[in-house]
Coordinates of C-alpha atoms in Angstrom, one line a residue:
Chain C
X250 CA 9.2 29.5 20.2
X251 CA 8.1 25.8 19.8
X252 CA 8.2 25.9 15.9
X253 CA 12.0 26.3 16.0
X254 CA 12.4 22.8 17.5
X255 CA 10.1 20.8 15.3
X256 CA 9.0 20.2 11.7
X257 CA 5.4 19.9 10.4
X258 CA 4.1 16.3 10.9
X259 CA 5.2 13.9 8.2
X260 CA 8.1 16.0 6.8
X261 CA 11.8 15.4 7.2
X262 CA 15.0 16.5 5.7
X263 CA 18.3 14.8 4.9
X264 CA 21.7 15.8 5.9
X265 CA 25.3 14.5 5.6
X266 CA 25.6 10.9 4.6
X267 CA 21.9 10.5 3.9
X268 CA 21.9 13.4 1.5
X269 CA 25.1 12.1 -0.1
X270 CA 23.4 8.7 -0.6
X271 CA 20.3 10.2 -2.1
X272 CA 22.4 12.1 -4.6
X273 CA 24.5 9.1 -5.4
X274 CA 21.6 6.8 -6.0
X275 CA 19.9 9.5 -8.1
X276 CA 23.0 9.9 -10.2
X277 CA 23.2 6.1 -10.8
X278 CA 19.6 6.2 -12.0
X279 CA 20.2 9.3 -14.1
X280 CA 23.2 7.5 -15.8
X281 CA 21.1 4.4 -16.5
X282 CA 18.1 6.3 -17.9
X283 CA 20.3 8.4 -20.1
X284 CA 22.1 5.3 -21.4
X285 CA 18.7 4.0 -22.5
X286 CA 18.1 7.3 -24.3
X287 CA 15.6 8.9 -21.8
X288 CA 15.6 12.7 -21.4
X289 CA 15.3 14.3 -18.0
X290 CA 12.1 16.2 -17.1
X291 CA 11.3 18.4 -14.0
X292 CA 7.7 19.1 -13.1
X293 CA 6.3 22.0 -11.0
X294 CA 5.8 21.3 -7.3
X295 CA 2.5 23.2 -7.1
X296 CA -0.3 23.2 -9.6
X297 CA -4.1 23.9 -9.7
X298 CA -6.0 21.2 -7.8
X299 CA -8.9 21.1 -10.3
X300 CA -6.6 19.8 -13.0
X301 CA -6.0 16.6 -11.0
X302 CA -9.3 16.3 -9.2
X303 CA -10.3 13.3 -11.2
X304 CA -7.3 11.2 -10.2
X305 CA -6.2 12.2 -6.7
X306 CA -7.8 11.3 -3.4
X307 CA -8.5 14.6 -1.6
X308 CA -7.7 13.0 1.7
X309 CA -4.2 12.2 0.5
X310 CA -3.0 15.5 -0.9
X311 CA -2.0 18.8 0.5
X312 CA -4.2 21.6 -0.9
X313 CA -4.2 25.3 -0.1
X314 CA -5.2 28.6 -1.8
X315 CA -2.6 30.7 -3.6
X316 CA -2.3 34.5 -3.6
X317 CA -5.0 34.7 -6.3
X318 CA -7.4 32.6 -4.3
X319 CA -7.0 29.5 -6.5
X320 CA -7.0 26.1 -4.9
X321 CA -3.6 24.5 -5.6
X322 CA -2.1 21.1 -4.8
X323 CA 1.4 19.9 -3.9
X324 CA 2.9 17.3 -6.3
X325 CA 1.8 13.9 -5.0
X326 CA 2.2 11.8 -8.1
X327 CA 5.1 12.6 -10.5
X328 CA 3.4 10.8 -13.5
X329 CA 0.3 13.1 -13.3
X330 CA 2.3 16.2 -13.0
X331 CA 4.5 15.1 -16.0
X332 CA 1.4 14.4 -18.1
X333 CA 0.2 17.9 -17.4
X334 CA 3.6 19.4 -18.2
X335 CA 3.6 17.7 -21.5
X336 CA 0.1 18.9 -22.3
X337 CA 1.3 22.5 -21.6
X338 CA 4.5 22.3 -23.7
X339 CA 3.6 20.0 -26.6
X340 CA 0.7 20.2 -29.1
X341 CA 1.4 16.7 -30.5
X342 CA 3.8 13.9 -30.2
X343 CA 5.4 13.3 -33.7
X344 CA 7.7 10.5 -32.5
X345 CA 8.0 8.4 -29.4
X346 CA 9.3 10.4 -26.4
X347 CA 11.3 8.8 -23.5
X348 CA 11.5 10.9 -20.3
X349 CA 12.8 10.3 -16.8
X350 CA 12.5 12.2 -13.6
X351 CA 13.6 12.1 -9.9
X352 CA 11.6 14.3 -7.7
X353 CA 10.1 14.8 -4.3
X354 CA 6.4 14.1 -3.8
X355 CA 4.3 15.1 -0.9
X356 CA 1.1 13.3 0.1
X357 CA -0.6 12.8 3.4
X358 CA 0.1 9.4 4.9
X359 CA -1.6 8.5 8.2
X360 CA 0.7 9.0 11.2
X361 CA 0.8 5.3 12.1
X362 CA 2.1 4.4 8.7
X363 CA 5.8 3.6 8.2
X364 CA 6.3 6.0 5.3
X365 CA 6.3 9.7 6.0
X366 CA 4.5 12.3 3.9
X367 CA 7.6 13.2 1.9
X368 CA 8.6 10.7 -0.7
X369 CA 11.3 10.7 -3.4
X370 CA 10.1 9.1 -6.6
X371 CA 12.2 8.4 -9.7
X372 CA 10.8 7.0 -12.8
X373 CA 10.5 6.8 -16.5
X374 CA 7.8 7.3 -19.1
X375 CA 7.6 6.1 -22.7
X376 CA 5.2 8.2 -24.6
X377 CA 3.8 7.7 -28.1
X378 CA 3.7 3.9 -28.7
X379 CA 0.7 1.6 -28.2
X380 CA 1.0 -1.6 -26.1
X381 CA 3.8 -3.9 -27.0
X382 CA 7.5 -3.2 -27.1
X383 CA 7.2 0.0 -25.1
X384 CA 5.6 -1.9 -22.2
X385 CA 8.4 -4.5 -22.3
X386 CA 11.1 -1.9 -22.5
X387 CA 9.7 0.0 -19.4
X388 CA 9.5 -3.2 -17.3
X389 CA 13.1 -4.3 -18.2
X390 CA 14.2 -0.7 -17.5
X391 CA 12.5 -0.8 -14.1
X392 CA 14.3 -4.1 -13.3
X393 CA 17.7 -2.6 -14.3
X394 CA 16.9 0.5 -12.2
X395 CA 16.5 -1.7 -9.2
X396 CA 19.7 -3.6 -9.9
X397 CA 21.7 -0.4 -10.4
X398 CA 20.5 0.6 -6.9
X399 CA 21.9 -2.6 -5.5
X400 CA 18.8 -4.7 -5.3
X401 CA 19.2 -8.0 -7.0
X402 CA 16.6 -10.0 -5.1
X403 CA 13.2 -8.8 -6.4
X404 CA 10.0 -10.2 -8.0
X405 CA 7.9 -8.5 -10.7
X406 CA 4.1 -9.1 -10.4
X407 CA 2.5 -8.5 -13.8
X408 CA -1.2 -7.9 -14.1
X409 CA -3.6 -6.3 -16.5
X410 CA -6.1 -3.6 -15.9
X411 CA -7.6 -4.3 -19.3
X412 CA -8.1 -8.0 -18.6
X413 CA -9.6 -7.2 -15.1
X414 CA -12.2 -4.9 -16.8
X415 CA -13.1 -7.7 -19.3
X416 CA -13.6 -10.2 -16.4
X417 CA -15.7 -7.7 -14.4
X418 CA -17.9 -6.5 -17.3
X419 CA -18.4 -10.1 -18.5
X420 CA -20.1 -10.7 -15.1
X421 CA -22.4 -7.7 -15.7
X422 CA -20.6 -5.6 -13.0
X423 CA -19.6 -2.0 -13.4
X424 CA -15.9 -1.0 -13.3
X425 CA -15.3 1.8 -10.7
X426 CA -12.7 3.3 -8.4
X427 CA -14.4 1.6 -5.4
X428 CA -14.1 -1.8 -7.2
X429 CA -10.3 -1.2 -7.8
X430 CA -9.8 -0.5 -4.1
X431 CA -11.8 -3.6 -3.1
X432 CA -9.9 -5.9 -5.5
X433 CA -6.7 -4.4 -4.0
X434 CA -7.6 -5.4 -0.5
X435 CA -9.8 -8.5 -1.3
X436 CA -12.7 -7.1 0.7
X437 CA -15.4 -4.4 0.7
X438 CA -18.9 -4.0 -0.7
X439 CA -17.9 -4.3 -4.4
X440 CA -15.8 -7.3 -3.7
X441 CA -18.7 -9.0 -1.9
X442 CA -20.8 -8.5 -5.1
X443 CA -18.4 -10.5 -7.3
X444 CA -19.0 -14.2 -7.9
X445 CA -16.9 -16.7 -6.0
X446 CA -15.2 -17.7 -9.2
X447 CA -14.2 -14.1 -10.0
X448 CA -13.0 -13.5 -6.4
X449 CA -10.8 -16.5 -6.8
X450 CA -9.4 -15.3 -10.1
X451 CA -8.4 -12.0 -8.6
X452 CA -6.3 -13.8 -6.0
X453 CA -4.4 -15.9 -8.6
X454 CA -0.6 -15.5 -8.7
X455 CA 1.6 -17.9 -10.6
X456 CA 2.9 -19.3 -13.8
X457 CA 1.4 -18.5 -17.2
X458 CA 0.0 -22.0 -17.7
X459 CA -1.7 -22.0 -14.2
X460 CA -3.1 -18.5 -14.9
X461 CA -4.4 -19.6 -18.3
X462 CA -6.1 -22.5 -16.7
X463 CA -7.7 -20.3 -14.1
X464 CA -9.0 -17.9 -16.7
X465 CA -10.8 -20.7 -18.6
X466 CA -12.5 -19.4 -21.8
X467 CA -11.1 -15.9 -21.1
X468 CA -7.5 -17.1 -21.6
X469 CA -7.9 -16.6 -25.3
X470 CA -9.3 -13.0 -25.2
X471 CA -6.9 -10.4 -26.6
X472 CA -6.2 -8.9 -23.2
X473 CA -5.2 -12.2 -21.6
X474 CA -3.3 -13.2 -24.7
X475 CA -1.2 -10.1 -24.5
X476 CA -0.6 -10.6 -20.7
X477 CA 0.6 -14.2 -21.3
X478 CA 2.7 -13.2 -24.3
X479 CA 4.3 -10.4 -22.3
X480 CA 5.2 -12.8 -19.5
X481 CA 6.9 -15.1 -22.1
X482 CA 8.9 -12.3 -23.7
X483 CA 10.0 -10.7 -20.5
X484 CA 11.1 -14.0 -19.1
X485 CA 13.1 -14.6 -22.2
X486 CA 14.6 -11.1 -21.9
X487 CA 16.3 -12.2 -18.8
X488 CA 13.7 -11.8 -16.0
X489 CA 13.1 -15.6 -15.8
X490 CA 11.1 -16.6 -12.8
X491 CA 11.6 -13.2 -11.2
X492 CA 8.4 -12.4 -13.1
X493 CA 5.1 -13.9 -12.3
X494 CA 1.5 -13.2 -13.5
X495 CA -0.7 -11.7 -10.8
X496 CA -4.3 -11.2 -11.5
X497 CA -4.6 -9.2 -8.3
X498 CA -2.5 -6.4 -9.8
X499 CA -5.0 -4.2 -11.5
X500 CA -3.3 -0.9 -10.8
X501 CA -4.6 1.2 -7.9
X502 CA -4.5 4.5 -9.7
X503 CA -7.5 5.1 -11.8
X504 CA -5.6 6.2 -15.0
X505 CA -4.2 2.8 -15.8
X506 CA -5.6 1.1 -18.9
X507 CA -3.4 -1.9 -19.9
X508 CA -0.5 -3.9 -18.4
X509 CA 0.3 -3.0 -14.8
X510 CA 3.1 -4.2 -12.6
X511 CA 4.6 -3.9 -9.1
X512 CA 8.0 -5.0 -7.9
X513 CA 8.4 -6.5 -4.5
X514 CA 11.6 -7.2 -2.5
X515 CA 11.9 -9.5 0.5
X516 CA 11.6 -7.9 4.0
X517 CA 9.9 -4.8 2.9
X518 CA 6.3 -4.1 3.5
X519 CA 5.4 -2.2 0.3
X520 CA 6.1 -2.5 -3.4
X521 CA 9.2 -0.5 -4.3
X522 CA 8.2 0.0 -8.0
X523 CA 4.8 0.4 -9.6
X524 CA 3.9 1.1 -13.1
X525 CA 1.8 0.4 -16.1
X526 CA 0.1 1.7 -19.3
X527 CA -2.1 4.8 -19.1
X528 CA -3.3 5.4 -22.7
X529 CA -6.1 7.9 -21.9
X530 CA -4.3 10.2 -19.5
X531 CA -2.4 12.5 -21.8
X532 CA -5.5 13.1 -23.9
X533 CA -7.1 14.7 -20.8
X534 CA -4.2 17.2 -20.9
X535 CA -4.5 17.9 -24.6
X536 CA -2.2 15.4 -26.4
X537 CA -3.4 12.2 -28.0
X538 CA -0.6 9.8 -27.1
X539 CA -0.5 6.3 -25.6
X540 CA 1.9 6.0 -22.7
X541 CA 3.5 3.6 -20.3
X542 CA 5.8 4.2 -17.3
X543 CA 6.9 3.4 -13.8
X544 CA 7.8 5.1 -10.6
X545 CA 10.3 3.8 -8.2
X546 CA 10.1 4.7 -4.5
X547 CA 13.7 5.8 -4.0
X548 CA 13.0 6.9 -0.5
X549 CA 11.9 3.3 0.4
X550 CA 15.0 1.9 -1.2
X551 CA 17.2 4.2 0.9
X552 CA 15.5 2.7 3.9
X553 CA 16.3 -0.8 2.7
X554 CA 19.9 0.1 2.4
X555 CA 20.0 0.9 6.2
X556 CA 22.0 3.6 7.7
X557 CA 24.7 4.9 5.4
X558 CA 28.4 4.4 6.3
X559 CA 29.9 7.5 7.9
X560 CA 32.0 9.4 5.4
X561 CA 35.8 9.7 6.2
X562 CA 36.6 13.4 6.8
X563 CA 38.4 15.2 3.9
X564 CA 42.1 15.7 4.1
X565 CA 43.6 19.0 5.2
X566 CA 45.7 21.0 2.6
X567 CA 49.3 21.6 3.6
X568 CA 51.2 24.9 3.4
X569 CA 52.3 27.7 5.6
X570 CA 50.0 30.4 4.1
X571 CA 46.4 30.4 2.9
X572 CA 47.6 30.8 -0.7
X573 CA 50.0 27.8 -0.4
X574 CA 47.2 25.7 1.1
X575 CA 44.9 26.7 -1.8
X576 CA 47.5 25.7 -4.4
X577 CA 48.2 22.4 -2.6
X578 CA 44.4 21.7 -2.4
X579 CA 43.9 22.5 -6.1
X580 CA 46.7 20.0 -7.1
X581 CA 45.3 17.3 -4.9
X582 CA 41.6 17.9 -5.9
X583 CA 42.7 17.6 -9.6
X584 CA 43.8 14.1 -8.7
X585 CA 40.3 13.3 -7.2
X586 CA 41.1 13.8 -3.5
X587 CA 38.7 15.5 -1.1
X588 CA 40.6 18.4 0.5
X589 CA 39.7 21.3 2.8
X590 CA 41.7 24.4 3.2
Chain I
X85 CA 13.8 -16.7 1.9
X86 CA 12.7 -17.4 5.5
X87 CA 11.4 -20.9 5.9
X88 CA 8.5 -20.0 8.2
X89 CA 5.6 -17.5 7.9
X90 CA 5.2 -15.0 10.7
X91 CA 1.6 -14.9 12.1
X92 CA 0.4 -12.4 14.7
X93 CA -2.4 -13.4 17.0
X94 CA -4.2 -11.2 19.4
X95 CA -4.3 -11.9 23.1
X96 CA -8.0 -11.3 23.4
X97 CA -11.2 -13.3 23.0
X98 CA -10.0 -15.1 19.9
X99 CA -6.8 -16.7 21.0
X100 CA -8.2 -20.0 22.4
X101 CA -10.4 -20.4 19.4
X102 CA -7.5 -19.8 17.0
X103 CA -5.3 -22.3 18.8
X104 CA -8.1 -25.0 18.9
X105 CA -8.9 -24.4 15.2
X106 CA -5.3 -24.7 14.2
X107 CA -4.8 -27.8 16.3
X108 CA -7.7 -29.5 14.6
X109 CA -5.8 -29.0 11.4
X110 CA -2.6 -30.4 12.6
X111 CA -0.9 -27.2 13.6
X112 CA -0.1 -27.4 17.2
X113 CA 0.9 -24.1 18.9
X114 CA 1.8 -23.7 22.5
X115 CA 2.9 -20.4 24.1
X116 CA 5.0 -21.1 27.0
X117 CA 4.1 -19.3 30.2
X118 CA 4.5 -15.5 29.7
X119 CA 6.2 -15.9 26.4
X120 CA 4.9 -13.9 23.5
X121 CA 6.7 -15.7 20.7
X122 CA 6.2 -19.4 19.7
X123 CA 6.9 -21.8 16.8
X124 CA 4.8 -24.6 15.6
X125 CA 6.7 -28.0 15.8
X126 CA 6.7 -28.4 12.0
X127 CA 8.5 -25.0 11.5
X128 CA 5.7 -23.7 9.3
X129 CA 4.8 -20.7 11.5
X130 CA 6.4 -18.3 13.9
X131 CA 3.7 -16.8 16.1
X132 CA 3.7 -13.5 17.8
X133 CA 1.2 -12.6 20.5
X134 CA 0.2 -8.9 20.5
X135 CA -2.5 -6.6 21.8
X136 CA -5.6 -6.7 19.6
X137 CA -5.4 -3.1 18.5
X138 CA -1.7 -3.3 17.8
X139 CA -2.0 -6.3 15.4
X140 CA -2.4 -4.2 12.2
X141 CA 0.6 -2.1 13.2
X142 CA 2.8 -5.1 13.4
X143 CA 1.6 -6.2 10.0
X144 CA 2.0 -2.7 8.5
X145 CA 5.6 -2.5 9.5
X146 CA 6.3 -6.0 8.3
X147 CA 7.2 -7.4 11.7
X148 CA 4.5 -10.0 11.1
X149 CA 3.3 -10.8 7.6
X150 CA 0.1 -12.5 8.6
X151 CA -2.5 -12.0 11.3
X152 CA -5.8 -13.3 12.5
X153 CA -8.3 -10.7 13.8
X154 CA -11.9 -9.5 13.6
X155 CA -13.3 -7.0 11.2
X156 CA -13.7 -4.6 14.2
X157 CA -10.0 -4.3 14.5
X158 CA -9.5 -4.1 10.7
X159 CA -12.0 -1.3 10.4
X160 CA -10.5 0.8 13.2
X161 CA -6.8 0.2 12.5
X162 CA -6.0 -1.9 9.5
X163 CA -8.2 -1.1 6.5
X164 CA -5.4 -1.5 4.0
X165 CA -4.6 -5.1 5.0
X166 CA -5.5 -7.9 2.5
X167 CA -8.2 -10.3 3.7
X168 CA -7.1 -13.7 2.6
X169 CA -9.6 -16.1 4.3
X170 CA -12.7 -15.7 6.3
X171 CA -12.5 -18.1 9.3
X172 CA -15.5 -20.0 10.6
X173 CA -15.3 -19.0 14.3
X174 CA -15.2 -16.0 16.5
X175 CA -18.0 -14.2 14.8
X176 CA -19.8 -11.5 16.9
X177 CA -22.0 -8.5 16.5
X178 CA -21.3 -4.8 16.7
X179 CA -24.3 -3.4 18.4
X180 CA -25.8 -0.2 19.8
X181 CA -26.8 -0.8 23.4
X182 CA -28.3 1.2 26.3
X183 CA -30.3 1.0 29.4
X184 CA -33.2 -1.5 29.1
X185 CA -35.8 1.2 29.3
X186 CA -34.2 3.4 26.6
X187 CA -35.2 3.7 23.0
X188 CA -33.2 5.1 20.2
X189 CA -34.2 8.8 19.9
X190 CA -36.3 9.8 16.9
X191 CA -34.3 13.0 16.4
X192 CA -31.4 14.9 18.0
X193 CA -27.9 13.7 18.5
X194 CA -27.1 10.5 20.5
X195 CA -24.2 10.5 22.9
X196 CA -22.3 7.2 22.5
X197 CA -19.4 5.8 24.4
X198 CA -17.3 3.3 22.4
X199 CA -13.9 1.8 21.7
X200 CA -14.8 1.8 18.0
X201 CA -14.8 5.5 17.2
X202 CA -14.1 5.2 13.5
X203 CA -16.8 2.5 12.9
X204 CA -19.4 4.4 15.0
X205 CA -18.7 7.7 13.4
X206 CA -18.9 6.3 9.9
X207 CA -21.9 4.1 10.5
X208 CA -24.1 6.9 11.8
X209 CA -22.6 9.6 9.6
X210 CA -23.5 7.6 6.5
X211 CA -27.1 7.3 7.7
X212 CA -27.3 11.0 8.5
X213 CA -27.7 10.4 12.3
X214 CA -25.8 13.0 14.4
X215 CA -23.8 11.5 17.2
X216 CA -21.5 12.7 19.9
X217 CA -18.7 10.2 20.6
X218 CA -16.8 9.5 23.8
X219 CA -13.7 7.3 23.4
X220 CA -13.2 4.6 26.0
X221 CA -10.6 1.9 26.0
X222 CA -12.4 -0.8 28.0
X223 CA -15.4 -1.6 30.2
X224 CA -17.6 0.4 27.9
X225 CA -20.8 -1.0 29.6
X226 CA -20.0 1.2 32.6
X227 CA -20.7 4.3 30.6
X228 CA -24.5 4.1 30.8
X229 CA -24.4 2.8 34.4
X230 CA -22.3 5.8 35.5
X231 CA -24.2 8.2 33.2
X232 CA -21.2 9.1 31.1
X233 CA -23.3 8.4 28.0
X234 CA -26.7 6.8 27.6
X235 CA -25.6 4.7 24.6
X236 CA -22.7 2.5 23.8
X237 CA -21.5 0.7 20.7
X238 CA -19.6 -2.5 21.5
X239 CA -19.1 -6.1 20.4
X240 CA -21.9 -8.3 21.8
X241 CA -21.6 -12.1 21.8
X242 CA -24.2 -13.6 24.3
X243 CA -25.4 -10.3 25.8
X244 CA -24.8 -11.6 29.3
X245 CA -22.4 -8.7 30.2
X246 CA -25.0 -6.2 29.0
X247 CA -27.8 -7.8 31.0
X248 CA -25.6 -7.9 34.1
X249 CA -25.4 -4.1 33.9
X250 CA -29.1 -3.6 33.2
X251 CA -28.4 -2.9 29.5
X252 CA -29.8 -4.4 26.2
X253 CA -29.1 -4.4 22.5
X254 CA -31.1 -1.6 20.9
X255 CA -29.9 -2.3 17.3
X256 CA -27.5 -4.7 15.7
X257 CA -25.2 -2.6 13.5
X258 CA -22.9 -5.2 11.8
X259 CA -22.0 -8.8 11.9
X260 CA -18.3 -9.1 12.6
X261 CA -16.3 -11.9 11.1
X262 CA -12.8 -13.1 11.7
X263 CA -10.2 -13.2 8.9
X264 CA -6.7 -14.3 8.1
X265 CA -5.1 -11.1 6.9
X266 CA -1.8 -10.1 5.4
X267 CA 0.5 -7.3 4.7
X268 CA 0.1 -7.0 0.9
X269 CA 3.8 -7.1 0.0
X270 CA 4.3 -10.0 2.3
X271 CA 1.5 -11.9 0.7
X272 CA 3.0 -11.2 -2.8
X273 CA 6.5 -12.3 -1.8
X274 CA 5.4 -15.5 0.1
X275 CA 2.4 -16.3 -2.0
X276 CA 3.2 -20.0 -2.5
X277 CA 3.7 -20.7 1.2
X278 CA 0.6 -18.7 2.1
X279 CA -1.4 -20.6 -0.5
X280 CA -0.5 -23.8 1.2
X281 CA -1.4 -22.4 4.6
X282 CA -4.8 -21.2 3.3
X283 CA -5.5 -24.7 1.9
X284 CA -4.6 -26.2 5.3
X285 CA -6.7 -23.7 7.3
X286 CA -9.6 -24.2 4.9
X287 CA -9.6 -27.9 5.2
X288 CA -11.9 -30.0 7.4
X289 CA -10.4 -31.3 10.6
X290 CA -7.2 -33.3 10.2

């Protein structure tokens, strides 16, 4: 039967060294997040589609009907599923909450795209504090997460959804999902409607003083001032010139509201980390709490590491009987050896 | 960081125009006979010659970071690429064409042969016009001549190929422009070098 020899399009599993590496990288991230005081969270893999309809692209998610006839969706975005989980389990946030996760996500990616449908996202969310220190903490944590996975050469591109909205609305244009998409790719009908000056601003990447100059009178608006201040603070916190301001980063997902960022590494064709502030999202799920977070594409980072080294086979236990070999193996395993009977 | 930028060019109608335009701006590129990879003498660019329809794939996988191609190719295969600069040459028109004595029907589906299936589907679907599409990979103007389909959607520059086959443009659907495009992450990582290239390509003749 043909199904025995193949997997559904876009899916794949991991075995042996690749599975060991995934676990090892996940463990490194878990240790880092826990040192920073973040608690683990695990979200359901399936939920009702209608709950997420506002935020997901129906062409990019897997949907089907469950036994009761309800339309359900597979987890495609860990942040969304986590927000929903918090809404179900908490009635209010009395103090800031720090959470981390590492989970598989499944979304439809066109077949000629280098990333398969099955992703592995790890990330952290800081819930309950308005813009400011929480944003800076999350960005520094994201950079440390990359470093703990062995990536030292990276650049953080920091933008602001809030500032982008100010610039758009000052020109009398309407903010929309289509406009976000068009700014992202620098083309499309909404992009063509923007003035040449605004189109130029949305392509500006660089140093804070250059960006301030490009923004002209808008450089002193609160949204721009916070972006520039954040750049200064984060550079002083150790990121240095690995952080640049990028007015093209406006956050592709519709729930972002404030600072947004992506992290790029050389030689890879996609951002490996994306994140930002999403103050209105949790309210939609029943909790009034500002939030900021990031997700890291661990699956992509595994690709960057190349093929894992083959593992040396475990040693064989010695002894003339099974019980002797078991005793020998127990002694050696207690010293950290890998031993098979 | 690599010193040069990697730019993919397509082998089709645009190649001579791209090379001439670059040369006028002091970027001299020569592909040696049968070779598909070249460098400009200043070491600014590594150039890769690829099939038109494959260009977005090379960018998507990061083999090349930049490319020059028409909106026809972008619409069919590379919608997610970032369009950094519109270039002032190579413009053409996507058009509905058919036999010279044929009019567009007032109702009922049209059968159209085309290379540009996605564009054609979206164009007529958005306007509520039912169409049956037949995918061809080349010599589309043969389809009405051999009665495979009465209509075609194809790029038209002068119209001479259409006229030679007894066809005419029934309706111009979209002006097609040529762009310098980039893989988004490549643009972000190399933004300083790319900015300098854009300034150079935007300049008047050297």
